[in-house]
Amino acid sequence: MTGYNVAVVGATGAVGTRMIEMLEQSTLPLAQVKLLASARSAGQTRNFKGDELVIEELVPESFEGVDIALFSAGGGISKKFAPEAVKRGAVVVDNTSAFRMDKDVPLVVPEVNADALKDHQGIIANPNCSTIQMMVALEPIRQAAGLKRIIVSTYQAVSGAGAKAMEELRRESAAYLAGTPVDELNPEILPAGGDKKHYPIAFNALPQIDVFAEDNYTYEEWKMINETRKIMADDTIKIAATCVRIPVFAGHSESVYIETEDVIDVAAVKALLAKAPGVVLEDDPSQQSYPQALNAVGKKETFVGRLRRDLDVENGLHMWVVSDNLLKGAAWNSVQIAETLHAMDLVRVN
Ligand code: NAP
Ligand code: 12T
């Protein structure tokens, strides 16, 4: 085998653009890279390792000869085209929420549950960005001391909602600073593209990501709850989430409170995290050292700091978890899954 034929579906998007970069940096043996998007983008070109690749319109036949297809063009596109790719012999790594909770689809964070890849039947799901970084930070603690409960509040970047949401933050920020009144900022996308009302994100904080669902939790919150239980293969973990959008372009931050099964001291947790895969411990209050979204952008790791014991609950711990939502939260985790599939000899080659 000389290398894999890899397709990127949604190659012009916020995630797809970063997938192309991650593939350029990847150790994965590549034969050909195919860039797919809508008819709107067909004919445009993107640079890949010095070559100009022409973007093609996504059609079922796009997947002829493709070994690995990385999907990031929305759930509807995945539902329609992922089976077409599998039918033609490709392994699909899907970034949307279309298949994440399907019983036959592994939901994988390589540092946590790479073994689940062994059961794949053609489609592997990439978890939600907010879930992924929390899993990377919590799995080492869970292995050492067990995990009974998680309460998480997120501070999420607009890039998670796509290229148009980033443009909305840019436009509103400029308008606001130029003196436009708040009620004339004309938001069109956030908090959720598909919802009825829109609110400004510039200089604001919106406690709604995705649309509302059962029990007055949003889908983003439910994704964190359900995906955590699936990835950690434990339906008994108690978990609640509050997901908030803030006017940051890239990098999701999370305030995470956990209760472990066993009491574990903070020094032991720091020692675990210092050597945990994919984690960078950044925690020195005496030097004002802690993770920050701006510093995480462009990095593949998850940054953890502000570790401290709860003042009332003996097995309670607080921490601050930050990662680049478009890299570990999406593009890097997907390419890392592809690399892991290759290492485990789980890619079917046409
Ligand atoms: P985006 O910036 O809006 O990009 C959307 C991409 O989908 C573009 O490349 C677009 O191509 C393509 N597309 C749209 N309609 C299409 C069609 N009919 N046929 C083929 N391609 C089509 O969005 P994004 O932020 O990159 O996110 C894309 C998807 O990834 C989201 O819908 C979400 O499901 C998923 N996502 C997952 C995570 C995560 O947590 N893991 C994070 C962010 C996003 P054109 O340029 O031609 O329109
Ligand atoms: N609505 O992959 O808006 O399920 O930040 C990821 C990010 C859905 C997903 C967001 C979203 C997903 C967002």
Coordinates of C-alpha atoms and ligand atoms in Angstrom, one line a residue:
M1 CA 0.0 0.0 0.0
T2 CA 1.4 3.4 -1.0
G3 CA -1.1 5.4 1.1
Y4 CA -4.7 6.1 1.7
N5 CA -7.1 8.1 -0.5
V6 CA -8.7 10.5 1.9
A7 CA -11.8 12.7 1.3
V8 CA -12.7 15.8 3.3
V9 CA -16.4 16.5 3.2
G10 CA -17.1 20.2 4.0
A11 CA -13.6 21.2 3.1
T12 CA -14.4 24.9 2.9
G13 CA -15.9 25.2 6.4
A14 CA -14.5 26.3 9.7
V15 CA -13.8 22.6 10.6
G16 CA -12.9 21.4 7.1
T17 CA -10.3 24.0 6.7
R18 CA -8.5 22.9 9.9
M19 CA -8.9 19.2 8.8
I20 CA -6.9 20.0 5.7
E21 CA -4.1 21.5 8.0
M22 CA -4.2 18.5 10.3
L23 CA -3.9 16.1 7.3
E24 CA -0.9 18.1 6.1
Q25 CA 0.8 17.6 9.5
S26 CA -0.4 14.0 9.9
T27 CA 1.8 10.9 9.9
L28 CA -1.0 9.1 8.0
P29 CA 0.4 7.6 4.7
L30 CA -1.6 9.5 2.0
A31 CA -2.0 8.7 -1.6
Q32 CA -4.6 11.2 -2.7
V33 CA -6.6 13.9 -0.9
K34 CA -10.0 14.8 -2.3
L35 CA -11.8 18.1 -1.2
L36 CA -15.6 18.0 -1.3
A37 CA -18.1 20.8 -0.6
S38 CA -21.4 22.1 -2.1
A39 CA -21.9 23.2 -5.7
R40 CA -21.3 26.7 -4.5
S41 CA -17.6 26.0 -3.9
A42 CA -16.9 23.6 -6.7
G43 CA -14.0 24.7 -8.8
Q44 CA -12.3 26.8 -6.1
T45 CA -8.9 25.5 -5.1
R46 CA -7.1 24.9 -1.7
N47 CA -3.4 24.4 -1.2
F48 CA -2.3 21.0 0.2
K49 CA 1.4 20.5 0.8
G50 CA 2.2 22.8 -2.1
D51 CA -0.3 21.4 -4.6
E52 CA -3.5 23.2 -5.6
L53 CA -6.4 20.9 -5.1
V54 CA -9.7 21.6 -6.9
I55 CA -12.8 21.4 -4.7
E56 CA -15.4 19.1 -6.1
E57 CA -19.2 19.0 -5.6
L58 CA -20.2 16.3 -3.2
V59 CA -22.1 13.4 -5.0
P60 CA -22.4 9.7 -4.0
E61 CA -19.8 8.8 -6.6
S62 CA -17.3 11.1 -5.0
F63 CA -16.4 8.2 -2.7
E64 CA -15.3 5.7 -5.4
G65 CA -11.8 4.6 -4.4
V66 CA -11.8 6.6 -1.1
D67 CA -10.4 4.7 1.9
I68 CA -11.1 7.3 4.6
A69 CA -13.8 10.0 4.5
L70 CA -13.8 12.8 7.1
F71 CA -17.2 14.4 7.3
S72 CA -17.9 17.9 8.5
A73 CA -20.7 19.5 6.5
G74 CA -23.7 19.2 8.9
G75 CA -25.8 16.3 10.2
G76 CA -28.1 16.1 7.2
I77 CA -25.2 15.7 4.8
S78 CA -23.7 13.0 7.0
K79 CA -27.0 11.1 7.2
K80 CA -27.4 11.1 3.4
F81 CA -23.8 10.6 2.3
A82 CA -22.0 8.6 5.0
P83 CA -23.8 5.4 4.0
E84 CA -22.9 6.1 0.3
A85 CA -19.2 6.3 1.4
V86 CA -19.4 3.1 3.5
K87 CA -21.1 1.3 0.6
R88 CA -18.1 2.1 -1.6
G89 CA -15.7 0.7 1.0
A90 CA -14.6 3.9 2.9
V91 CA -14.3 4.2 6.6
V92 CA -16.2 7.4 7.7
V93 CA -15.1 9.6 10.6
D94 CA -18.1 11.8 11.2
N95 CA -17.9 15.2 13.0
T96 CA -21.6 15.9 13.2
S97 CA -24.1 14.7 15.8
A98 CA -25.9 12.4 13.2
F99 CA -24.6 9.1 14.4
R100 CA -23.0 9.8 17.8
M101 CA -25.6 7.9 19.9
D102 CA -26.1 5.0 17.5
K103 CA -25.4 1.7 19.2
D104 CA -23.3 0.4 16.3
V105 CA -21.2 3.6 16.0
P106 CA -18.1 4.0 18.2
L107 CA -17.8 7.5 19.7
V108 CA -14.1 8.0 20.2
V109 CA -11.6 10.2 21.9
P110 CA -8.3 8.3 21.2
E111 CA -6.7 9.1 24.5
V112 CA -9.8 7.6 26.3
N113 CA -11.4 4.8 24.3
A114 CA -9.4 3.9 21.2
D115 CA -10.4 0.2 21.8
A116 CA -14.0 1.0 20.8
L117 CA -12.7 1.4 17.3
K118 CA -12.4 -2.4 17.0
D119 CA -16.2 -2.7 16.8
H120 CA -16.6 -0.2 13.9
Q121 CA -18.9 -1.0 11.1
G122 CA -17.8 1.7 8.7
I123 CA -18.8 4.8 10.6
I124 CA -17.0 6.3 13.6
A125 CA -18.3 9.4 15.3
N126 CA -16.3 12.3 16.6
P127 CA -17.8 13.6 19.8
N128 CA -19.0 17.1 20.4
C129 CA -16.1 19.6 21.0
S130 CA -17.1 20.4 24.6
T131 CA -17.3 16.8 25.5
I132 CA -13.9 15.8 24.0
Q133 CA -11.8 18.2 26.0
M134 CA -13.6 17.3 29.2
M135 CA -13.0 13.6 28.5
V136 CA -9.2 14.2 28.0
A137 CA -9.0 16.0 31.3
L138 CA -11.2 13.7 33.4
E139 CA -10.2 10.2 32.2
P140 CA -6.8 10.1 34.0
I141 CA -8.6 11.1 37.2
R142 CA -11.4 8.6 36.7
Q143 CA -8.9 5.8 36.2
A144 CA -7.2 6.7 39.5
A145 CA -10.1 7.5 41.7
G146 CA -13.4 6.8 39.9
L147 CA -15.9 9.4 38.9
K148 CA -19.4 9.8 40.5
R149 CA -20.5 13.2 39.4
I150 CA -19.7 16.0 37.0
I151 CA -21.1 19.6 37.0
V152 CA -19.8 21.6 34.0
S153 CA -20.3 25.1 32.8
T154 CA -18.8 26.0 29.4
Y155 CA -17.5 29.3 27.9
Q156 CA -17.7 28.4 24.2
A157 CA -16.1 30.2 21.2
V158 CA -18.2 31.3 18.2
S159 CA -16.1 29.2 15.7
G160 CA -18.0 26.1 17.0
A161 CA -21.1 27.5 15.2
G162 CA -19.3 27.8 11.9
A163 CA -17.7 30.4 9.6
K164 CA -20.8 32.5 9.4
A165 CA -21.0 32.8 13.2
M166 CA -17.4 34.0 13.3
E167 CA -18.3 36.7 10.7
E168 CA -21.3 37.7 12.9
L169 CA -19.1 38.3 15.9
R170 CA -16.7 40.3 13.7
R171 CA -19.4 42.4 12.2
E172 CA -21.3 43.1 15.5
S173 CA -18.1 44.0 17.4
A174 CA -17.0 46.5 14.8
A175 CA -20.5 48.0 14.6
Y176 CA -20.8 48.2 18.5
L177 CA -17.4 49.9 18.8
A178 CA -18.4 52.3 16.0
G179 CA -21.4 53.4 18.2
T180 CA -24.2 51.3 16.7
P181 CA -26.9 50.8 19.4
V182 CA -27.4 47.3 20.6
D183 CA -30.9 46.9 19.2
E184 CA -29.5 47.8 15.7
L185 CA -26.8 45.1 15.6
N186 CA -29.2 42.8 13.6
P187 CA -28.0 39.3 14.7
E188 CA -29.0 36.6 12.2
I189 CA -27.3 33.4 13.4
L190 CA -26.5 33.1 17.1
P191 CA -27.5 31.7 19.5
A192 CA -28.6 28.9 17.1
G193 CA -29.0 29.2 13.3
G194 CA -32.2 27.2 13.3
D195 CA -34.0 28.9 16.2
K196 CA -36.7 31.7 16.0
K197 CA -34.9 34.5 17.8
H198 CA -31.4 35.8 17.4
Y199 CA -29.3 37.9 19.9
P200 CA -26.1 39.8 19.6
I201 CA -23.0 37.8 20.7
A202 CA -20.6 40.8 20.7
F203 CA -19.9 41.9 24.3
N204 CA -22.5 39.4 25.5
A205 CA -22.8 35.9 27.0
L206 CA -25.6 33.7 25.7
P207 CA -26.7 30.7 27.8
Q208 CA -28.0 28.8 24.7
I209 CA -25.9 26.6 22.4
D210 CA -28.0 24.6 19.9
V211 CA -31.8 24.5 20.4
F212 CA -33.7 23.7 23.6
A213 CA -34.7 20.1 24.3
E214 CA -36.1 18.0 27.2
D215 CA -36.1 19.3 30.8
N216 CA -35.1 22.8 29.6
Y217 CA -31.6 21.7 28.8
T218 CA -30.2 22.6 25.3
Y219 CA -29.1 19.9 22.8
E220 CA -25.5 21.0 23.4
E221 CA -26.0 20.2 27.1
W222 CA -27.6 16.9 26.4
K223 CA -24.7 16.0 24.0
M224 CA -22.3 16.6 26.8
I225 CA -24.4 14.4 29.2
N226 CA -25.1 11.5 26.8
E227 CA -21.7 11.4 25.1
T228 CA -19.8 11.4 28.4
R229 CA -21.7 8.3 29.5
K230 CA -21.1 6.6 26.2
I231 CA -17.4 7.4 25.9
M232 CA -16.7 6.5 29.5
A233 CA -19.0 3.4 29.1
D234 CA -20.7 4.3 32.4
D235 CA -24.4 5.1 32.6
T236 CA -24.3 5.8 36.3
I237 CA -22.1 9.0 36.1
K238 CA -24.2 11.9 37.4
I239 CA -23.7 14.8 35.1
A240 CA -25.2 18.3 34.5
A241 CA -24.1 20.9 32.0
T242 CA -24.7 24.6 31.3
C243 CA -23.4 25.6 27.9
V244 CA -22.7 29.3 27.3
R245 CA -21.5 31.1 24.2
I246 CA -19.0 34.0 24.7
P247 CA -17.5 36.5 22.3
V248 CA -14.3 34.6 21.7
F249 CA -13.4 33.4 18.2
A250 CA -11.6 30.2 19.1
G251 CA -10.9 28.0 22.2
H252 CA -13.6 26.6 24.5
S253 CA -13.1 27.0 28.2
E254 CA -14.9 24.9 30.9
S255 CA -15.3 25.2 34.6
V256 CA -15.6 21.5 35.7
Y257 CA -16.6 20.3 39.2
I258 CA -16.2 16.6 39.9
E259 CA -16.8 14.2 42.7
T260 CA -14.6 11.2 42.7
E261 CA -15.4 7.8 44.2
D262 CA -12.2 7.8 46.3
V263 CA -10.7 10.8 47.9
I264 CA -7.6 11.9 46.0
D265 CA -5.4 14.9 46.9
V266 CA -4.8 17.7 44.5
A267 CA -1.0 17.0 44.3
A268 CA -1.8 13.4 43.1
V269 CA -4.2 14.7 40.5
K270 CA -1.6 17.2 39.3
A271 CA 1.0 14.4 39.0
L272 CA -1.5 12.3 37.0
L273 CA -2.4 15.1 34.6
A274 CA 1.3 16.1 34.1
K275 CA 1.9 12.8 32.4
A276 CA -1.6 12.2 30.9
P277 CA -1.8 11.8 27.1
G278 CA -3.0 14.9 25.3
V279 CA -3.0 17.0 28.5
V280 CA -0.8 20.0 29.4
L281 CA -1.0 20.9 33.1
E282 CA -0.8 24.7 33.5
D283 CA -1.4 25.4 37.1
D284 CA 0.7 27.7 39.3
P285 CA -1.3 30.3 41.1
S286 CA 1.9 31.9 42.5
Q287 CA 2.9 32.7 38.9
Q288 CA -0.7 33.5 37.8
S289 CA -0.3 30.4 35.5
Y290 CA -3.6 28.9 34.2
P291 CA -5.1 27.9 30.8
Q292 CA -6.4 30.6 28.5
A293 CA -8.3 30.3 25.3
L294 CA -6.0 32.6 23.4
N295 CA -3.0 30.5 24.3
A296 CA -4.7 27.2 23.4
V297 CA -5.5 28.3 19.8
G298 CA -3.5 26.3 17.2
K299 CA -2.5 23.6 19.8
K300 CA -3.7 20.0 19.7
E301 CA -3.6 19.5 23.5
T302 CA -6.1 20.1 26.3
F303 CA -4.9 22.5 28.9
V304 CA -5.9 22.0 32.6
G305 CA -5.4 24.3 35.6
R306 CA -7.0 26.0 38.6
L307 CA -7.1 22.6 40.3
R308 CA -8.4 22.9 43.8
R309 CA -10.3 21.0 46.4
D310 CA -13.9 21.8 47.1
L311 CA -14.2 23.5 50.4
D312 CA -17.2 21.5 51.6
V313 CA -17.2 18.1 49.8
E314 CA -14.3 15.9 50.7
N315 CA -14.2 14.1 47.3
G316 CA -15.0 17.3 45.3
L317 CA -12.5 19.0 42.9
H318 CA -12.7 22.1 40.7
M319 CA -10.7 22.7 37.6
W320 CA -10.5 24.9 34.4
V321 CA -10.2 23.0 31.1
V322 CA -9.3 24.8 27.8
S323 CA -8.7 23.5 24.2
D324 CA -8.9 24.7 20.6
N325 CA -12.5 23.6 19.7
L326 CA -11.7 23.4 16.0
L327 CA -8.6 21.2 16.6
K328 CA -9.0 18.7 19.5
G329 CA -12.7 19.5 19.5
A330 CA -13.1 18.6 15.8
A331 CA -10.4 18.4 13.1
W332 CA -7.5 17.0 15.1
N333 CA -9.6 14.5 17.0
S334 CA -10.9 13.2 13.6
V335 CA -7.5 13.0 12.0
Q336 CA -6.2 11.4 15.2
I337 CA -9.0 8.8 14.9
A338 CA -7.9 8.1 11.3
E339 CA -4.2 7.7 12.5
T340 CA -5.4 5.4 15.3
L341 CA -7.4 3.3 12.8
H342 CA -4.3 3.0 10.7
A343 CA -2.1 2.0 13.7
M344 CA -4.7 -0.6 14.7
D345 CA -5.0 -1.9 11.1
L346 CA -8.7 -1.1 11.0
V347 CA -9.0 0.8 7.7
R348 CA -10.4 -1.3 4.9
V349 CA -8.4 -0.5 1.8
N350 CA -10.3 -0.5 -1.5
Ligands
NAP1 P1 -19.3 25.8 8.3 O1 -18.1 26.7 8.5 O2 -20.6 26.5 8.1 O3 -19.0 24.9 7.0 C1 -20.0 24.0 6.4 C2 -19.3 23.2 5.4 O4 -20.3 22.2 4.9 C3 -18.8 23.9 4.2 O5 -17.6 23.3 3.7 C4 -20.0 23.8 3.2 O6 -19.6 23.9 1.8 C5 -20.4 22.4 3.4 N1 -21.7 22.1 2.9 C6 -22.9 22.8 3.3 N2 -23.9 22.3 2.5 C7 -23.4 21.3 1.7 C8 -23.9 20.5 0.7 N3 -25.2 20.5 0.4 N4 -23.1 19.6 0.1 C9 -21.8 19.6 0.4 N5 -21.2 20.3 1.3 C10 -22.0 21.2 2.0 O7 -19.5 24.8 9.4 P2 -18.4 24.1 10.4 O8 -18.3 24.9 11.6 O9 -17.2 23.7 9.6 O10 -19.2 22.8 10.8 C11 -19.6 21.8 9.9 C12 -20.3 20.7 10.7 O11 -19.4 20.1 11.5 C13 -21.4 21.2 11.6 O12 -22.6 21.2 11.0 C14 -21.4 20.2 12.7 O13 -22.2 19.2 12.5 C15 -20.0 19.7 12.7 N6 -19.2 20.3 13.8 C16 -18.8 19.5 14.8 C17 -18.1 20.0 15.9 C18 -17.7 19.1 17.0 O14 -18.0 19.4 18.1 N7 -17.0 18.0 16.8 C19 -17.7 21.3 15.9 C20 -18.1 22.1 14.9 C21 -18.9 21.6 13.9 P3 -19.8 25.3 1.0 O15 -18.7 26.2 1.4 O16 -19.7 24.9 -0.4 O17 -21.2 25.8 1.4
12T2 N1 -24.3 23.5 17.7 O1 -21.0 18.9 16.7 O2 -22.9 25.6 17.9 O3 -22.9 18.7 17.7 O4 -20.9 25.4 18.8 C1 -20.8 21.4 17.7 C2 -20.8 22.8 18.0 C3 -23.1 21.5 17.4 C4 -22.0 19.4 17.2 C5 -21.9 24.9 18.3 C6 -23.1 22.8 17.7 C7 -22.0 20.8 17.5 C8 -21.9 23.5 18.0

